Amino acid sequence: MTRLTVALRDTAARVDAATPAHRDRAVDALRAFAVLGVVLGHWLVTALVADGRSLRAASPLQHMPWLAPVSWAFQTLAVFFLVGGHVATRSYASARERGTPYRRWLHARLARLFGPVVAVLTLWTVVTLALLLSDAEYGTVRTLVKLALSPMWFLLVFAVLTAATPLVTRLHPLWPLAVVLHVDVLRFGLGAPDGLGWLNLAAGWLVPYTLGAAWTRGELDGRRSGWVLLGGGTAATAALVAWAGYPAAMVGVPGAEVSNLNPPTLAAVTFGLAQCGLSLLLRDRLRHAMRGPVAWAAVALVNLSAMTVFLWHQTALMATTAALLPAGPLPGLHTVPEGLGWVAARLPWLVAFVLALVVCGAAFRTWERGGGGRRLRPSKVVRAHHPVTGRAPHV
């Protein structure tokens, strides 16, 4: 056994020993799964195609729509909001018990949420100005900035729902679900303006968020709730795709007339219900799996760097693509994603994206800790019973 292996196992053992016995490790495992799902999904379905001096966004789902089921595995935002609603309502209840004012509680949570954003906005402001001054094509600049800042919409929605936590603590998920249903009927059935759909940006993600609140109240402890959500959500999504004309892909596809994600449609919400049901059913298995020190340490590491990974993964993809442009066009990186050959060529590039993300993490990790220079170790985080995400959002 090498020294590195021994060191890693010792670190994992310390993290495991420092974790409070009453901590629900399934919550952290679900959060880590949601983070990695989003990252891998973006890396697999987002392509930057080189066309002379310009880069344009494309997706393999444009050319191979039969790959739509792949998007089902990586569209994990509902799990984000399920866990986020559960943790936020639990945190707010704890704050009230301690006598912490709402404003102080909200400020602390939003500071963790938006602190790391400053680094992303600063870097991309500089990069954008440099590209424009260097006479780069406007379409290329727009594509890059749009991809880099795309994670921000999630943070804004999550911030709004976090601020509304005291109001939605006891809100039944059927109420926001009814809003989504009526908005889609008006849009797709009665010809209402498409702009009306943006009401679903809050209402759609409020559904899993309120399910998280119900989890906190103990209303989803039985397995029956999980099976109802999984079965009902799956059946409803299948019906909407098969007979109501909703897209099969659960992510945005460039050029598509309708996106299930921007803004969320009823199909995206029912699909999220199925994901929430599956997550609830897997809680016991995840708790058992997280008893292993190595598995738990890996989950702790992902949670500790959640905001860095989430905010910088698109930048890592673009940095890799742009840096290798002089050597291009390279298959799977700069080429049109129009066949399985592109998919096969793309998979090895995931390693390069991971390495670029590690560089981003090393450069901007301090911002995730709120700008302090003190090193934050996983063992100390769990020993102090702070959420494993450290300064990351409790999503």
Short mmCIF file of N, CA and C in Angstrom, two decimals, residues 224-389:
data_model
loop_
_atom_site.label_atom_id
_atom_site.label_comp_id
_atom_site.label_asym_id
_atom_site.label_seq_id
_atom_site.Cartn_x
_atom_site.Cartn_y
_atom_site.Cartn_z
N ARG A 224 -44.11 4.99 1.23
CA ARG A 224 -45.27 5.17 0.37
C ARG A 224 -45.21 6.51 -0.37
N SER A 225 -44.78 7.56 0.32
CA SER A 225 -44.67 8.87 -0.31
C SER A 225 -43.70 8.84 -1.49
N GLY A 226 -42.57 8.17 -1.28
CA GLY A 226 -41.59 8.07 -2.34
C GLY A 226 -42.13 7.34 -3.55
N TRP A 227 -42.84 6.23 -3.32
CA TRP A 227 -43.38 5.46 -4.44
C TRP A 227 -44.47 6.24 -5.18
N VAL A 228 -45.29 6.98 -4.43
CA VAL A 228 -46.34 7.78 -5.08
C VAL A 228 -45.72 8.85 -5.97
N LEU A 229 -44.71 9.54 -5.45
CA LEU A 229 -44.05 10.58 -6.24
C LEU A 229 -43.33 10.00 -7.45
N LEU A 230 -42.62 8.89 -7.26
CA LEU A 230 -41.90 8.27 -8.36
C LEU A 230 -42.86 7.75 -9.43
N GLY A 231 -43.87 7.00 -9.01
CA GLY A 231 -44.81 6.44 -9.98
C GLY A 231 -45.66 7.50 -10.65
N GLY A 232 -46.21 8.42 -9.84
CA GLY A 232 -47.06 9.46 -10.41
C GLY A 232 -46.29 10.40 -11.31
N GLY A 233 -45.08 10.80 -10.88
CA GLY A 233 -44.27 11.70 -11.70
C GLY A 233 -43.84 11.06 -13.00
N THR A 234 -43.46 9.78 -12.95
CA THR A 234 -43.04 9.08 -14.17
C THR A 234 -44.20 8.93 -15.14
N ALA A 235 -45.36 8.52 -14.63
CA ALA A 235 -46.52 8.34 -15.51
C ALA A 235 -46.95 9.67 -16.14
N ALA A 236 -46.96 10.74 -15.33
CA ALA A 236 -47.38 12.04 -15.86
C ALA A 236 -46.40 12.55 -16.91
N THR A 237 -45.11 12.37 -16.66
CA THR A 237 -44.12 12.84 -17.63
C THR A 237 -44.22 12.06 -18.93
N ALA A 238 -44.37 10.76 -18.82
CA ALA A 238 -44.50 9.93 -20.03
C ALA A 238 -45.73 10.34 -20.84
N ALA A 239 -46.83 10.62 -20.16
CA ALA A 239 -48.05 11.03 -20.86
C ALA A 239 -47.88 12.38 -21.53
N LEU A 240 -47.24 13.31 -20.85
CA LEU A 240 -47.05 14.65 -21.42
C LEU A 240 -46.15 14.61 -22.65
N VAL A 241 -45.11 13.77 -22.60
CA VAL A 241 -44.21 13.66 -23.75
C VAL A 241 -44.87 12.91 -24.90
N ALA A 242 -45.59 11.84 -24.58
CA ALA A 242 -46.17 10.98 -25.62
C ALA A 242 -47.39 11.60 -26.28
N TRP A 243 -48.21 12.29 -25.50
CA TRP A 243 -49.51 12.72 -26.05
C TRP A 243 -49.74 14.24 -26.01
N ALA A 244 -48.97 14.96 -25.24
CA ALA A 244 -49.21 16.41 -25.14
C ALA A 244 -48.18 17.23 -25.90
N GLY A 245 -47.21 16.60 -26.52
CA GLY A 245 -46.27 17.31 -27.37
C GLY A 245 -45.11 17.95 -26.66
N TYR A 246 -44.88 17.62 -25.39
CA TYR A 246 -43.73 18.18 -24.68
C TYR A 246 -42.44 17.51 -25.18
N PRO A 247 -41.32 18.25 -25.21
CA PRO A 247 -40.06 17.63 -25.64
C PRO A 247 -39.65 16.51 -24.69
N ALA A 248 -38.95 15.53 -25.25
CA ALA A 248 -38.46 14.43 -24.42
C ALA A 248 -37.22 14.84 -23.63
N ALA A 249 -36.42 15.76 -24.19
CA ALA A 249 -35.20 16.20 -23.51
C ALA A 249 -35.57 17.09 -22.33
N MET A 250 -34.94 16.84 -21.19
CA MET A 250 -35.22 17.62 -20.00
C MET A 250 -34.18 18.72 -19.79
N VAL A 251 -33.43 19.02 -20.82
CA VAL A 251 -32.49 20.14 -20.82
C VAL A 251 -32.77 20.99 -22.05
N GLY A 252 -32.22 22.20 -22.06
CA GLY A 252 -32.40 23.07 -23.21
C GLY A 252 -31.62 22.56 -24.41
N VAL A 253 -32.24 22.62 -25.58
CA VAL A 253 -31.59 22.21 -26.83
C VAL A 253 -31.59 23.42 -27.76
N PRO A 254 -30.40 23.89 -28.19
CA PRO A 254 -30.34 25.05 -29.09
C PRO A 254 -31.21 24.85 -30.33
N GLY A 255 -32.01 25.87 -30.63
CA GLY A 255 -32.84 25.81 -31.82
C GLY A 255 -34.20 25.17 -31.63
N ALA A 256 -34.45 24.54 -30.49
CA ALA A 256 -35.74 23.90 -30.25
C ALA A 256 -36.82 24.95 -30.01
N GLU A 257 -38.04 24.68 -30.50
CA GLU A 257 -39.14 25.62 -30.34
C GLU A 257 -39.57 25.72 -28.88
N VAL A 258 -39.53 24.61 -28.18
CA VAL A 258 -39.95 24.58 -26.77
C VAL A 258 -38.86 23.94 -25.96
N SER A 259 -38.54 24.54 -24.82
CA SER A 259 -37.58 23.97 -23.88
C SER A 259 -38.31 23.59 -22.60
N ASN A 260 -38.00 22.42 -22.09
CA ASN A 260 -38.60 22.02 -20.82
C ASN A 260 -37.99 22.74 -19.62
N LEU A 261 -36.88 23.44 -19.87
CA LEU A 261 -36.14 24.00 -18.74
C LEU A 261 -36.17 25.51 -18.70
N ASN A 262 -36.28 26.18 -19.82
CA ASN A 262 -36.19 27.65 -19.87
C ASN A 262 -37.41 28.26 -20.56
N PRO A 263 -38.49 28.52 -19.84
CA PRO A 263 -38.71 28.27 -18.42
C PRO A 263 -39.19 26.84 -18.17
N PRO A 264 -39.25 26.42 -16.90
CA PRO A 264 -39.71 25.06 -16.61
C PRO A 264 -41.15 24.84 -17.09
N THR A 265 -41.37 23.68 -17.68
CA THR A 265 -42.72 23.30 -18.11
C THR A 265 -43.31 22.30 -17.11
N LEU A 266 -44.56 21.97 -17.33
CA LEU A 266 -45.21 20.97 -16.48
C LEU A 266 -44.47 19.64 -16.56
N ALA A 267 -43.95 19.29 -17.74
CA ALA A 267 -43.21 18.03 -17.89
C ALA A 267 -41.95 18.03 -17.05
N ALA A 268 -41.24 19.17 -17.00
CA ALA A 268 -40.04 19.25 -16.18
C ALA A 268 -40.39 19.10 -14.70
N VAL A 269 -41.52 19.66 -14.29
CA VAL A 269 -41.92 19.59 -12.89
C VAL A 269 -42.35 18.18 -12.52
N THR A 270 -43.13 17.52 -13.38
CA THR A 270 -43.53 16.14 -13.07
C THR A 270 -42.32 15.21 -13.09
N PHE A 271 -41.38 15.49 -14.01
CA PHE A 271 -40.14 14.71 -14.01
C PHE A 271 -39.39 14.92 -12.69
N GLY A 272 -39.39 16.17 -12.19
CA GLY A 272 -38.77 16.45 -10.91
C GLY A 272 -39.45 15.72 -9.76
N LEU A 273 -40.77 15.58 -9.84
CA LEU A 273 -41.48 14.82 -8.81
C LEU A 273 -40.99 13.37 -8.76
N ALA A 274 -40.78 12.80 -9.95
CA ALA A 274 -40.26 11.43 -10.00
C ALA A 274 -38.87 11.36 -9.39
N GLN A 275 -38.02 12.34 -9.70
CA GLN A 275 -36.68 12.38 -9.11
C GLN A 275 -36.74 12.51 -7.59
N CYS A 276 -37.63 13.36 -7.11
CA CYS A 276 -37.77 13.52 -5.66
C CYS A 276 -38.22 12.22 -5.01
N GLY A 277 -39.16 11.54 -5.65
CA GLY A 277 -39.61 10.26 -5.12
C GLY A 277 -38.48 9.25 -5.05
N LEU A 278 -37.68 9.17 -6.12
CA LEU A 278 -36.54 8.25 -6.13
C LEU A 278 -35.54 8.63 -5.05
N SER A 279 -35.30 9.92 -4.87
CA SER A 279 -34.36 10.38 -3.84
C SER A 279 -34.83 9.96 -2.45
N LEU A 280 -36.12 10.10 -2.20
CA LEU A 280 -36.65 9.72 -0.89
C LEU A 280 -36.54 8.21 -0.68
N LEU A 281 -36.76 7.44 -1.72
CA LEU A 281 -36.66 5.99 -1.61
C LEU A 281 -35.23 5.52 -1.38
N LEU A 282 -34.26 6.30 -1.85
CA LEU A 282 -32.86 5.91 -1.75
C LEU A 282 -32.21 6.36 -0.44
N ARG A 283 -32.94 7.08 0.41
CA ARG A 283 -32.33 7.64 1.62
C ARG A 283 -31.67 6.58 2.50
N ASP A 284 -32.38 5.50 2.75
CA ASP A 284 -31.81 4.46 3.63
C ASP A 284 -30.58 3.83 3.01
N ARG A 285 -30.61 3.56 1.72
CA ARG A 285 -29.45 2.97 1.05
C ARG A 285 -28.26 3.92 1.09
N LEU A 286 -28.54 5.21 0.90
CA LEU A 286 -27.45 6.19 0.94
C LEU A 286 -26.86 6.29 2.34
N ARG A 287 -27.70 6.29 3.36
CA ARG A 287 -27.19 6.33 4.73
C ARG A 287 -26.29 5.14 5.01
N HIS A 288 -26.70 3.98 4.50
CA HIS A 288 -25.87 2.78 4.70
C HIS A 288 -24.56 2.91 3.94
N ALA A 289 -24.63 3.39 2.69
CA ALA A 289 -23.42 3.52 1.87
C ALA A 289 -22.46 4.54 2.47
N MET A 290 -23.00 5.59 3.08
CA MET A 290 -22.16 6.64 3.64
C MET A 290 -21.51 6.25 4.96
N ARG A 291 -21.77 5.05 5.44
CA ARG A 291 -21.05 4.57 6.63
C ARG A 291 -19.60 4.26 6.29
N GLY A 292 -19.32 4.02 5.02
CA GLY A 292 -17.95 3.78 4.61
C GLY A 292 -17.15 5.07 4.65
N PRO A 293 -16.04 5.12 5.35
CA PRO A 293 -15.25 6.36 5.49
C PRO A 293 -14.82 6.96 4.16
N VAL A 294 -14.42 6.13 3.21
CA VAL A 294 -13.93 6.66 1.93
C VAL A 294 -15.08 7.30 1.15
N ALA A 295 -16.22 6.61 1.09
CA ALA A 295 -17.37 7.17 0.38
C ALA A 295 -17.83 8.46 1.02
N TRP A 296 -17.88 8.48 2.35
CA TRP A 296 -18.32 9.68 3.05
C TRP A 296 -17.34 10.84 2.86
N ALA A 297 -16.05 10.56 2.87
CA ALA A 297 -15.07 11.63 2.66
C ALA A 297 -15.19 12.21 1.26
N ALA A 298 -15.46 11.35 0.27
CA ALA A 298 -15.63 11.85 -1.09
C ALA A 298 -16.85 12.77 -1.19
N VAL A 299 -17.95 12.37 -0.55
CA VAL A 299 -19.15 13.20 -0.54
C VAL A 299 -18.88 14.51 0.19
N ALA A 300 -18.16 14.44 1.30
CA ALA A 300 -17.82 15.66 2.04
C ALA A 300 -16.99 16.61 1.19
N LEU A 301 -16.06 16.06 0.41
CA LEU A 301 -15.22 16.90 -0.44
C LEU A 301 -16.04 17.60 -1.51
N VAL A 302 -16.96 16.87 -2.15
CA VAL A 302 -17.82 17.48 -3.17
C VAL A 302 -18.67 18.58 -2.56
N ASN A 303 -19.25 18.32 -1.38
CA ASN A 303 -20.08 19.33 -0.74
C ASN A 303 -19.27 20.55 -0.32
N LEU A 304 -18.06 20.30 0.15
CA LEU A 304 -17.21 21.40 0.60
C LEU A 304 -16.87 22.34 -0.55
N SER A 305 -16.80 21.80 -1.77
CA SER A 305 -16.45 22.60 -2.94
C SER A 305 -17.64 22.81 -3.87
N ALA A 306 -18.85 22.67 -3.35
CA ALA A 306 -20.03 22.68 -4.21
C ALA A 306 -20.14 23.95 -5.02
N MET A 307 -19.95 25.11 -4.40
CA MET A 307 -20.11 26.36 -5.12
C MET A 307 -19.00 26.56 -6.15
N THR A 308 -17.78 26.20 -5.80
CA THR A 308 -16.68 26.30 -6.75
C THR A 308 -16.95 25.43 -7.98
N VAL A 309 -17.35 24.20 -7.76
CA VAL A 309 -17.64 23.28 -8.86
C VAL A 309 -18.79 23.81 -9.70
N PHE A 310 -19.86 24.24 -9.03
CA PHE A 310 -21.05 24.68 -9.74
C PHE A 310 -20.79 25.95 -10.56
N LEU A 311 -20.09 26.91 -9.98
CA LEU A 311 -19.90 28.20 -10.65
C LEU A 311 -18.82 28.16 -11.74
N TRP A 312 -17.84 27.27 -11.59
CA TRP A 312 -16.69 27.31 -12.49
C TRP A 312 -16.63 26.19 -13.52
N HIS A 313 -17.59 25.26 -13.49
CA HIS A 313 -17.45 24.13 -14.41
C HIS A 313 -17.61 24.55 -15.87
N GLN A 314 -18.45 25.53 -16.16
CA GLN A 314 -18.58 26.00 -17.53
C GLN A 314 -17.33 26.76 -17.98
N THR A 315 -16.75 27.52 -17.06
CA THR A 315 -15.51 28.22 -17.37
C THR A 315 -14.40 27.22 -17.68
N ALA A 316 -14.35 26.12 -16.93
CA ALA A 316 -13.35 25.08 -17.19
C ALA A 316 -13.51 24.50 -18.58
N LEU A 317 -14.75 24.25 -18.98
CA LEU A 317 -15.01 23.72 -20.33
C LEU A 317 -14.54 24.72 -21.39
N MET A 318 -14.91 25.99 -21.21
CA MET A 318 -14.57 26.99 -22.22
C MET A 318 -13.08 27.28 -22.27
N ALA A 319 -12.42 27.27 -21.11
CA ALA A 319 -10.98 27.52 -21.08
C ALA A 319 -10.23 26.42 -21.82
N THR A 320 -10.66 25.18 -21.61
CA THR A 320 -10.03 24.05 -22.31
C THR A 320 -10.24 24.17 -23.81
N THR A 321 -11.47 24.48 -24.20
CA THR A 321 -11.80 24.59 -25.62
C THR A 321 -11.01 25.71 -26.29
N ALA A 322 -10.96 26.88 -25.64
CA ALA A 322 -10.28 28.03 -26.23
C ALA A 322 -8.77 27.83 -26.27
N ALA A 323 -8.21 27.25 -25.21
CA ALA A 323 -6.76 27.07 -25.14
C ALA A 323 -6.24 26.15 -26.24
N LEU A 324 -7.07 25.21 -26.65
CA LEU A 324 -6.64 24.24 -27.66
C LEU A 324 -7.11 24.58 -29.07
N LEU A 325 -7.70 25.76 -29.23
CA LEU A 325 -8.13 26.18 -30.57
C LEU A 325 -6.99 26.18 -31.59
N PRO A 326 -5.78 26.65 -31.23
CA PRO A 326 -4.69 26.64 -32.21
C PRO A 326 -4.35 25.25 -32.73
N ALA A 327 -4.67 24.22 -31.95
CA ALA A 327 -4.37 22.85 -32.38
C ALA A 327 -5.55 22.20 -33.07
N GLY A 328 -6.68 22.90 -33.13
CA GLY A 328 -7.92 22.33 -33.61
C GLY A 328 -8.07 22.36 -35.12
N PRO A 329 -9.25 21.93 -35.58
CA PRO A 329 -10.36 21.46 -34.75
C PRO A 329 -10.13 20.04 -34.23
N LEU A 330 -10.29 19.87 -32.93
CA LEU A 330 -10.06 18.57 -32.31
C LEU A 330 -11.40 17.85 -32.14
N PRO A 331 -11.45 16.57 -32.52
CA PRO A 331 -12.71 15.81 -32.41
C PRO A 331 -13.22 15.78 -30.97
N GLY A 332 -14.51 16.00 -30.81
CA GLY A 332 -15.13 15.96 -29.49
C GLY A 332 -14.98 17.24 -28.70
N LEU A 333 -14.18 18.18 -29.24
CA LEU A 333 -13.96 19.44 -28.53
C LEU A 333 -14.39 20.63 -29.37
N HIS A 334 -14.00 20.65 -30.64
CA HIS A 334 -14.33 21.78 -31.52
C HIS A 334 -15.25 21.37 -32.67
N THR A 335 -15.57 20.10 -32.78
CA THR A 335 -16.30 19.62 -33.96
C THR A 335 -17.80 19.56 -33.70
N VAL A 336 -18.56 19.48 -34.77
CA VAL A 336 -20.03 19.43 -34.67
C VAL A 336 -20.45 18.11 -34.03
N PRO A 337 -21.30 18.15 -33.00
CA PRO A 337 -21.71 16.92 -32.29
C PRO A 337 -22.83 16.20 -33.03
N GLU A 338 -22.50 15.57 -34.16
CA GLU A 338 -23.55 15.03 -35.02
C GLU A 338 -23.52 13.51 -35.14
N GLY A 339 -22.76 12.84 -34.32
CA GLY A 339 -22.75 11.38 -34.40
C GLY A 339 -22.15 10.76 -33.16
N LEU A 340 -22.26 9.44 -33.07
CA LEU A 340 -21.72 8.73 -31.92
C LEU A 340 -20.21 8.86 -31.84
N GLY A 341 -19.57 9.11 -32.98
CA GLY A 341 -18.13 9.32 -32.96
C GLY A 341 -17.76 10.53 -32.11
N TRP A 342 -18.60 11.57 -32.17
CA TRP A 342 -18.36 12.75 -31.33
C TRP A 342 -18.50 12.39 -29.85
N VAL A 343 -19.51 11.59 -29.53
CA VAL A 343 -19.72 11.19 -28.13
C VAL A 343 -18.51 10.41 -27.63
N ALA A 344 -18.01 9.48 -28.44
CA ALA A 344 -16.85 8.69 -28.03
C ALA A 344 -15.62 9.58 -27.86
N ALA A 345 -15.48 10.58 -28.73
CA ALA A 345 -14.34 11.49 -28.63
C ALA A 345 -14.49 12.45 -27.46
N ARG A 346 -15.71 12.72 -27.07
CA ARG A 346 -15.96 13.67 -25.98
C ARG A 346 -15.55 13.12 -24.63
N LEU A 347 -15.78 11.85 -24.41
CA LEU A 347 -15.57 11.26 -23.08
C LEU A 347 -14.16 11.49 -22.55
N PRO A 348 -13.09 11.28 -23.34
CA PRO A 348 -11.74 11.55 -22.80
C PRO A 348 -11.53 13.01 -22.42
N TRP A 349 -12.24 13.93 -23.07
CA TRP A 349 -12.07 15.34 -22.76
C TRP A 349 -12.60 15.69 -21.37
N LEU A 350 -13.44 14.82 -20.82
CA LEU A 350 -13.94 15.08 -19.47
C LEU A 350 -12.79 15.16 -18.47
N VAL A 351 -11.74 14.38 -18.72
CA VAL A 351 -10.57 14.41 -17.83
C VAL A 351 -9.92 15.79 -17.88
N ALA A 352 -9.80 16.35 -19.09
CA ALA A 352 -9.22 17.69 -19.23
C ALA A 352 -10.09 18.73 -18.54
N PHE A 353 -11.41 18.59 -18.65
CA PHE A 353 -12.31 19.53 -17.99
C PHE A 353 -12.15 19.46 -16.47
N VAL A 354 -11.98 18.23 -15.96
CA VAL A 354 -11.79 18.08 -14.51
C VAL A 354 -10.51 18.77 -14.06
N LEU A 355 -9.44 18.58 -14.83
CA LEU A 355 -8.16 19.22 -14.48
C LEU A 355 -8.29 20.75 -14.52
N ALA A 356 -8.97 21.27 -15.53
CA ALA A 356 -9.18 22.72 -15.61
C ALA A 356 -10.01 23.21 -14.43
N LEU A 357 -10.99 22.41 -14.02
CA LEU A 357 -11.82 22.78 -12.87
C LEU A 357 -11.01 22.77 -11.58
N VAL A 358 -10.09 21.83 -11.47
CA VAL A 358 -9.20 21.80 -10.30
C VAL A 358 -8.36 23.07 -10.23
N VAL A 359 -7.88 23.53 -11.39
CA VAL A 359 -7.12 24.77 -11.43
C VAL A 359 -7.98 25.95 -10.98
N CYS A 360 -9.21 26.00 -11.48
CA CYS A 360 -10.13 27.05 -11.05
C CYS A 360 -10.40 26.97 -9.55
N GLY A 361 -10.56 25.75 -9.06
CA GLY A 361 -10.80 25.59 -7.64
C GLY A 361 -9.63 26.06 -6.80
N ALA A 362 -8.41 25.73 -7.25
CA ALA A 362 -7.23 26.17 -6.51
C ALA A 362 -7.08 27.68 -6.53
N ALA A 363 -7.49 28.30 -7.65
CA ALA A 363 -7.32 29.74 -7.78
C ALA A 363 -8.39 30.53 -7.03
N PHE A 364 -9.60 29.96 -6.95
CA PHE A 364 -10.71 30.75 -6.41
C PHE A 364 -11.37 30.11 -5.20
N ARG A 365 -10.74 29.09 -4.63
CA ARG A 365 -11.33 28.40 -3.46
C ARG A 365 -11.49 29.36 -2.29
N THR A 366 -10.59 30.34 -2.14
CA THR A 366 -10.67 31.28 -1.02
C THR A 366 -11.98 32.05 -1.05
N TRP A 367 -12.47 32.37 -2.24
CA TRP A 367 -13.73 33.11 -2.35
C TRP A 367 -14.89 32.30 -1.80
N GLU A 368 -14.83 30.98 -1.94
CA GLU A 368 -15.90 30.14 -1.43
C GLU A 368 -15.92 30.15 0.09
N ARG A 369 -14.77 30.42 0.69
CA ARG A 369 -14.71 30.49 2.15
C ARG A 369 -14.97 31.91 2.64
N GLY A 370 -15.47 32.75 1.77
CA GLY A 370 -15.80 34.11 2.17
C GLY A 370 -14.64 35.06 2.13
N GLY A 371 -13.57 34.66 1.40
CA GLY A 371 -12.44 35.56 1.24
C GLY A 371 -11.37 35.41 2.29
N GLY A 372 -11.59 34.54 3.25
CA GLY A 372 -10.58 34.36 4.28
C GLY A 372 -9.46 33.47 3.81
N GLY A 373 -8.31 33.62 4.42
CA GLY A 373 -7.17 32.82 3.99
C GLY A 373 -7.02 31.55 4.79
N ARG A 374 -7.89 31.35 5.79
CA ARG A 374 -7.75 30.17 6.64
C ARG A 374 -8.22 28.93 5.90
N ARG A 375 -7.42 27.89 6.02
CA ARG A 375 -7.77 26.65 5.34
C ARG A 375 -8.93 25.97 6.04
N LEU A 376 -9.90 25.49 5.27
CA LEU A 376 -11.07 24.85 5.84
C LEU A 376 -11.00 23.37 5.51
N ARG A 377 -10.87 22.56 6.52
CA ARG A 377 -10.70 21.13 6.32
C ARG A 377 -12.03 20.41 6.54
N PRO A 378 -12.28 19.35 5.75
CA PRO A 378 -13.53 18.62 5.91
C PRO A 378 -13.74 18.11 7.32
N SER A 379 -12.68 17.62 7.97
CA SER A 379 -12.84 17.08 9.32
C SER A 379 -13.30 18.15 10.29
N LYS A 380 -12.79 19.39 10.12
CA LYS A 380 -13.20 20.47 11.01
C LYS A 380 -14.63 20.88 10.73
N VAL A 381 -15.04 20.86 9.47
CA VAL A 381 -16.40 21.25 9.12
C VAL A 381 -17.41 20.32 9.79
N VAL A 382 -17.20 19.02 9.63
CA VAL A 382 -18.18 18.09 10.17
C VAL A 382 -18.09 18.01 11.68
N ARG A 383 -16.89 18.24 12.26
CA ARG A 383 -16.77 18.19 13.71
C ARG A 383 -17.54 19.35 14.36
N ALA A 384 -17.51 20.49 13.68
CA ALA A 384 -18.22 21.65 14.21
C ALA A 384 -19.71 21.60 13.87
N HIS A 385 -20.09 20.59 13.13
CA HIS A 385 -21.46 20.40 12.67
C HIS A 385 -21.95 21.57 11.84
N HIS A 386 -21.05 22.18 11.10
CA HIS A 386 -21.49 23.07 10.03
C HIS A 386 -21.91 22.17 8.88
N PRO A 387 -22.79 22.69 8.00
CA PRO A 387 -23.10 21.88 6.83
C PRO A 387 -21.81 21.56 6.09
N VAL A 388 -21.76 20.39 5.48
CA VAL A 388 -20.53 19.94 4.84
C VAL A 388 -20.14 20.86 3.70
N THR A 389 -21.09 21.67 3.21
CA THR A 389 -20.76 22.57 2.12
C THR A 389 -19.94 23.76 2.56
#
